[in-house]
């Protein structure tokens, strides 16, 4: 990558353009005028002899050259920031920063409120933005749109072969699945057979209305299935529905433990083998030297420990 003739401001503008893929949003990102960003884009196009961004339909997309530049540019800027702060210290009590986290509704339900409460007390100028996990989450980690993703590894597995050299991860917590029914359900036993569960009305969670969860995928492998009375887009609606009816659902144990009283739900063991849920924290390797990033990862771990204990 030939950077001769590019000053740092143009490199910062290039990173914003490749990340946002939009001149207006890129200008807002680094607090310059739209005309200033347009001028920077013209200079960058001349320097690299490439359009970098091109219009396809209604959207602006990166050219092949633009995609190739995206990660190296972010890495270079990260290294420059590290050089600028030789001590690499981070004081959460005074730092201004927004951390962006992509997670399932389950992890958002568990972690968002206690994390924001903790930040309010110990890091009042730090904010966190949660967003739904999506099919392009690994790509969004790569292009810098999000700082962390929290999910089971299977959901990013198809991207690991492509992005594996860039992604880092560590186990955040584990959970197991349980059968959830209303506390006042006519079924009063502490265990349930496979056949009895299949006789119950059943509620399935299909994220965003389209992404099948682990339980739905496991049901497809069983010799028979219950009648699915409805598919709901998140665990919270599923809990609410189960608590108000005589139907059942298969849900993560921690969610039932923490929200069972609110939703009038209790748990039973699942009568067939299901995998342990291992929720992992993912990030880009370029953030390994970022003290603030490490601090947020440690804070998430502390929040999880407090919940489980």
Coordinates of C-alpha atoms in Angstrom, one line a residue:
X1 CA 0.0 0.0 0.0
X2 CA 1.7 3.2 -1.2
X3 CA 1.0 6.0 1.4
X4 CA 3.6 8.4 0.0
X5 CA 1.9 11.8 -0.2
X6 CA -0.9 11.0 2.1
X7 CA -1.1 13.1 5.3
X8 CA -2.7 11.7 8.5
X9 CA -5.9 13.7 7.9
X10 CA -6.4 12.0 4.6
X11 CA -5.8 8.6 6.2
X12 CA -8.4 9.3 8.8
X13 CA -10.8 10.4 6.1
X14 CA -10.1 7.3 4.1
X15 CA -10.9 5.1 7.2
X16 CA -14.2 7.0 7.7
X17 CA -15.2 6.6 4.1
X18 CA -14.4 2.9 4.0
X19 CA -16.2 2.3 7.2
X20 CA -19.3 4.4 6.6
X21 CA -19.5 3.9 2.8
X22 CA -21.3 7.3 2.7
X23 CA -19.8 10.8 2.3
X24 CA -22.2 12.5 4.7
X25 CA -21.9 9.9 7.5
X26 CA -18.1 9.8 7.0
X27 CA -18.0 13.6 7.4
X28 CA -20.1 13.4 10.6
X29 CA -17.9 10.6 11.9
X30 CA -14.7 12.8 12.0
X31 CA -16.5 16.1 12.4
X32 CA -15.7 17.8 9.1
X33 CA -18.0 19.4 6.5
X34 CA -19.5 17.3 3.7
X35 CA -17.7 19.4 1.1
X36 CA -14.4 18.8 2.9
X37 CA -15.0 15.0 2.9
X38 CA -15.9 15.1 -0.8
X39 CA -12.7 16.9 -1.5
X40 CA -10.8 14.3 0.5
X41 CA -12.5 11.5 -1.5
X42 CA -11.4 13.1 -4.7
X43 CA -7.8 13.3 -3.5
X44 CA -7.9 9.7 -2.3
X45 CA -9.3 8.5 -5.7
X46 CA -6.5 10.3 -7.5
X47 CA -3.8 8.9 -5.1
X48 CA -5.0 5.3 -5.4
X49 CA -6.1 5.5 -9.0
X50 CA -9.4 3.9 -8.0
X51 CA -12.9 5.0 -7.2
X52 CA -12.8 3.3 -3.8
X53 CA -16.5 3.9 -3.5
X54 CA -19.0 3.4 -6.3
X55 CA -22.7 3.6 -6.6
X56 CA -24.6 0.4 -7.0
X57 CA -28.3 0.9 -7.2
X58 CA -29.2 3.2 -4.3
X59 CA -26.1 2.3 -2.2
X60 CA -22.5 3.1 -2.2
X61 CA -20.3 0.0 -2.2
X62 CA -16.5 -0.5 -1.8
X63 CA -14.5 -1.4 -4.9
X64 CA -12.2 -4.4 -4.6
X65 CA -9.4 -1.9 -3.9
X66 CA -11.4 -0.2 -1.2
X67 CA -12.1 -3.5 0.5
X68 CA -8.4 -4.4 0.4
X69 CA -7.5 -1.1 2.0
X70 CA -10.1 -1.2 4.8
X71 CA -8.4 -3.4 7.4
X72 CA -4.8 -2.2 6.8
X73 CA -5.9 1.4 7.2
X74 CA -7.6 0.7 10.5
X75 CA -4.6 -1.2 11.8
X76 CA -2.2 1.7 10.8
X77 CA -4.4 4.2 12.6
X78 CA -4.6 2.0 15.7
X79 CA -0.8 1.8 15.8
X80 CA -0.6 5.6 15.4
X81 CA -3.0 6.1 18.3
X82 CA -0.8 3.7 20.4
X83 CA 2.3 5.6 19.6
X84 CA 0.6 8.9 20.5
X85 CA -0.2 7.4 24.0
X86 CA 3.0 5.7 25.0
X87 CA 1.6 5.0 28.5
X88 CA -1.4 3.3 26.9
X89 CA -3.4 4.0 30.0
X90 CA -7.2 4.4 30.2
X91 CA -9.1 6.1 33.0
X92 CA -12.7 5.2 32.7
X93 CA -13.7 7.8 35.3
X94 CA -12.9 10.6 32.8
X95 CA -12.8 9.0 29.4
X96 CA -15.4 9.9 26.7
X97 CA -16.2 6.9 24.5
X98 CA -19.0 4.8 22.9
X99 CA -18.6 1.0 22.7
X100 CA -20.8 -0.8 20.2
X101 CA -21.8 -4.4 20.9
X102 CA -23.7 -6.8 18.7
X103 CA -25.5 -9.6 20.6
X104 CA -28.5 -11.8 20.6
X105 CA -31.7 -10.6 22.3
X106 CA -30.9 -13.2 25.0
X107 CA -27.5 -11.6 25.8
X108 CA -28.9 -8.1 25.5
X109 CA -31.6 -9.1 28.0
X110 CA -29.0 -10.5 30.4
X111 CA -26.3 -7.9 30.1
X112 CA -27.5 -4.5 28.9
X113 CA -29.2 -3.2 32.1
X114 CA -26.5 -4.3 34.5
X115 CA -23.7 -3.1 32.2
X116 CA -25.3 0.4 31.7
X117 CA -25.9 0.6 35.5
X118 CA -22.3 -0.2 36.2
X119 CA -21.0 2.4 33.6
X120 CA -23.3 5.0 35.1
X121 CA -21.6 4.5 38.5
X122 CA -18.0 4.0 37.6
X123 CA -17.6 5.4 34.1
X124 CA -20.2 8.2 33.7
X125 CA -18.9 9.5 30.3
X126 CA -18.7 6.1 28.6
X127 CA -21.7 4.9 26.7
X128 CA -22.6 1.5 25.2
X129 CA -24.7 0.9 22.1
X130 CA -26.3 -2.6 21.7
X131 CA -27.5 -3.9 18.4
X132 CA -29.0 -7.1 17.2
X133 CA -26.7 -9.9 16.0
X134 CA -27.0 -10.2 12.2
X135 CA -25.7 -12.3 9.4
X136 CA -23.0 -9.7 8.6
X137 CA -21.7 -9.3 12.2
X138 CA -18.3 -10.7 11.5
X139 CA -17.9 -8.3 8.6
X140 CA -19.0 -5.4 10.9
X141 CA -16.3 -6.3 13.3
X142 CA -13.8 -6.3 10.4
X143 CA -14.8 -2.9 9.1
X144 CA -14.9 -1.3 12.6
X145 CA -18.7 -0.7 12.8
X146 CA -18.8 -2.7 16.1
X147 CA -16.3 -3.2 18.9
X148 CA -17.6 -6.6 20.2
X149 CA -19.9 -9.4 19.3
X150 CA -21.4 -11.8 21.9
X151 CA -22.7 -15.0 20.4
X152 CA -22.2 -18.8 20.3
X153 CA -19.3 -19.7 18.0
X154 CA -21.6 -21.5 15.5
X155 CA -23.2 -18.3 14.5
X156 CA -19.9 -16.9 13.2
X157 CA -18.4 -20.2 12.1
X158 CA -19.1 -19.6 8.4
X159 CA -17.1 -16.4 8.6
X160 CA -14.2 -17.7 10.7
X161 CA -12.5 -19.3 7.7
X162 CA -12.5 -15.9 5.9
X163 CA -11.9 -13.6 8.9
X164 CA -10.2 -16.1 11.4
X165 CA -6.8 -14.4 11.2
X166 CA -8.4 -11.1 12.3
X167 CA -10.9 -12.2 15.0
X168 CA -10.1 -12.9 18.6
X169 CA -12.4 -14.5 21.1
X170 CA -12.7 -15.7 24.6
X171 CA -15.4 -17.6 26.5
X172 CA -17.8 -15.2 28.3
X173 CA -20.1 -17.6 30.0
X174 CA -22.0 -20.9 29.5
X175 CA -25.6 -21.8 29.8
X176 CA -27.9 -24.8 29.2
X177 CA -31.4 -25.2 27.7
X178 CA -34.5 -25.9 29.8
X179 CA -38.1 -26.5 29.1
X180 CA -40.1 -23.4 30.2
X181 CA -43.8 -23.6 31.2
X182 CA -46.1 -21.4 33.3
X183 CA -45.9 -21.8 37.0
X184 CA -49.6 -22.3 37.1
X185 CA -49.6 -24.8 34.2
X186 CA -51.8 -27.9 34.8
X187 CA -48.6 -30.0 34.4
X188 CA -47.1 -30.0 37.9
X189 CA -44.3 -32.6 37.7
X190 CA -40.6 -31.7 38.0
X191 CA -39.6 -33.6 34.9
X192 CA -41.2 -34.2 31.6
X193 CA -41.0 -37.0 29.0
X194 CA -40.3 -36.5 25.4
X195 CA -43.8 -37.8 24.4
X196 CA -45.5 -35.5 27.0
X197 CA -43.6 -32.5 25.7
X198 CA -44.6 -33.3 22.1
X199 CA -48.3 -33.3 23.2
X200 CA -48.1 -29.8 24.5
X201 CA -48.6 -26.7 22.5
X202 CA -45.2 -25.2 21.7
X203 CA -43.8 -21.7 21.1
X204 CA -40.6 -21.3 19.1
X205 CA -38.3 -18.3 18.9
X206 CA -37.1 -17.4 15.5
X207 CA -34.9 -14.3 15.7
X208 CA -36.0 -11.4 13.6
X209 CA -38.7 -13.8 12.3
X210 CA -36.3 -15.6 10.1
X211 CA -33.2 -17.0 11.9
X212 CA -33.9 -20.4 13.4
X213 CA -32.5 -20.9 17.0
X214 CA -30.6 -23.9 18.3
X215 CA -33.7 -25.5 19.8
X216 CA -35.6 -25.3 16.5
X217 CA -32.6 -26.9 14.7
X218 CA -32.4 -29.7 17.3
X219 CA -36.2 -30.4 17.1
X220 CA -35.8 -31.1 13.4
X221 CA -33.5 -34.0 14.3
X222 CA -36.0 -35.7 16.6
X223 CA -38.2 -38.6 15.6
X224 CA -41.3 -36.3 16.2
X225 CA -42.0 -32.7 17.1
X226 CA -44.7 -30.9 19.0
X227 CA -47.2 -28.7 17.2
X228 CA -45.7 -25.2 17.0
X229 CA -48.4 -22.8 17.7
X230 CA -46.4 -19.7 17.0
X231 CA -42.9 -18.3 16.1
X232 CA -41.9 -15.2 18.0
X233 CA -39.0 -12.9 17.2
X234 CA -37.3 -12.9 20.7
X235 CA -37.0 -14.7 23.9
X236 CA -38.9 -12.1 25.9
X237 CA -42.1 -12.5 23.9
X238 CA -41.7 -16.3 24.1
X239 CA -41.4 -16.1 27.9
X240 CA -44.4 -13.8 28.1
X241 CA -46.5 -16.1 26.0
X242 CA -45.5 -19.3 27.9
X243 CA -46.3 -17.6 31.2
X244 CA -49.8 -16.7 30.1
X245 CA -50.8 -20.0 28.4
X246 CA -50.5 -23.8 28.8
X247 CA -47.8 -24.0 26.2
X248 CA -44.1 -24.8 26.5
X249 CA -40.8 -23.5 25.0
X250 CA -37.1 -24.4 25.2
X251 CA -35.1 -21.5 26.4
X252 CA -31.7 -20.7 28.0
X253 CA -31.7 -21.5 31.7
X254 CA -30.2 -18.2 32.9
X255 CA -33.0 -16.3 31.2
X256 CA -35.7 -18.4 33.0
X257 CA -33.9 -18.1 36.4
X258 CA -33.5 -14.3 36.1
X259 CA -36.9 -13.5 34.5
X260 CA -39.1 -16.4 35.8
X261 CA -40.8 -14.4 38.4
X262 CA -41.6 -11.5 36.1
X263 CA -43.0 -13.8 33.4
X264 CA -44.6 -16.4 35.7
X265 CA -42.4 -19.2 34.3
X266 CA -40.6 -22.2 35.7
X267 CA -38.2 -24.7 34.2
X268 CA -38.0 -28.5 33.6
X269 CA -35.0 -30.5 32.2
X270 CA -35.1 -31.0 28.4
X271 CA -36.0 -34.7 27.7
X272 CA -33.4 -35.1 25.0
X273 CA -29.8 -34.2 24.5
X274 CA -29.0 -30.5 23.8
X275 CA -25.6 -28.8 23.5
X276 CA -24.2 -26.5 26.2
X277 CA -24.5 -22.8 25.2
X278 CA -21.0 -21.2 25.2
X279 CA -21.4 -17.5 24.6
X280 CA -18.1 -16.0 23.4
X281 CA -16.9 -12.5 23.2
X282 CA -15.4 -11.6 19.8
X283 CA -13.3 -8.6 18.7
X284 CA -10.8 -7.6 16.1
X285 CA -7.1 -8.3 16.9
X286 CA -6.2 -4.7 16.1
X287 CA -7.9 -3.7 19.4
X288 CA -5.5 -5.9 21.5
X289 CA -3.3 -2.9 22.3
X290 CA -6.2 -0.6 23.1
X291 CA -6.4 -0.2 26.9
X292 CA -10.0 1.1 26.7
X293 CA -11.1 -1.9 24.7
X294 CA -9.5 -4.3 27.2
X295 CA -11.2 -2.4 30.0
X296 CA -14.6 -2.9 28.4
X297 CA -13.9 -6.6 27.9
X298 CA -13.0 -6.9 31.6
X299 CA -16.1 -5.0 32.6
X300 CA -18.3 -7.3 30.6
X301 CA -16.7 -10.3 32.3
X302 CA -17.4 -8.7 35.7
X303 CA -21.0 -8.1 34.8
X304 CA -21.4 -11.8 33.8
X305 CA -19.7 -13.0 37.0
X306 CA -22.1 -10.9 39.2
X307 CA -25.1 -12.3 37.3
X308 CA -24.0 -15.9 37.6
X309 CA -22.9 -15.7 41.2

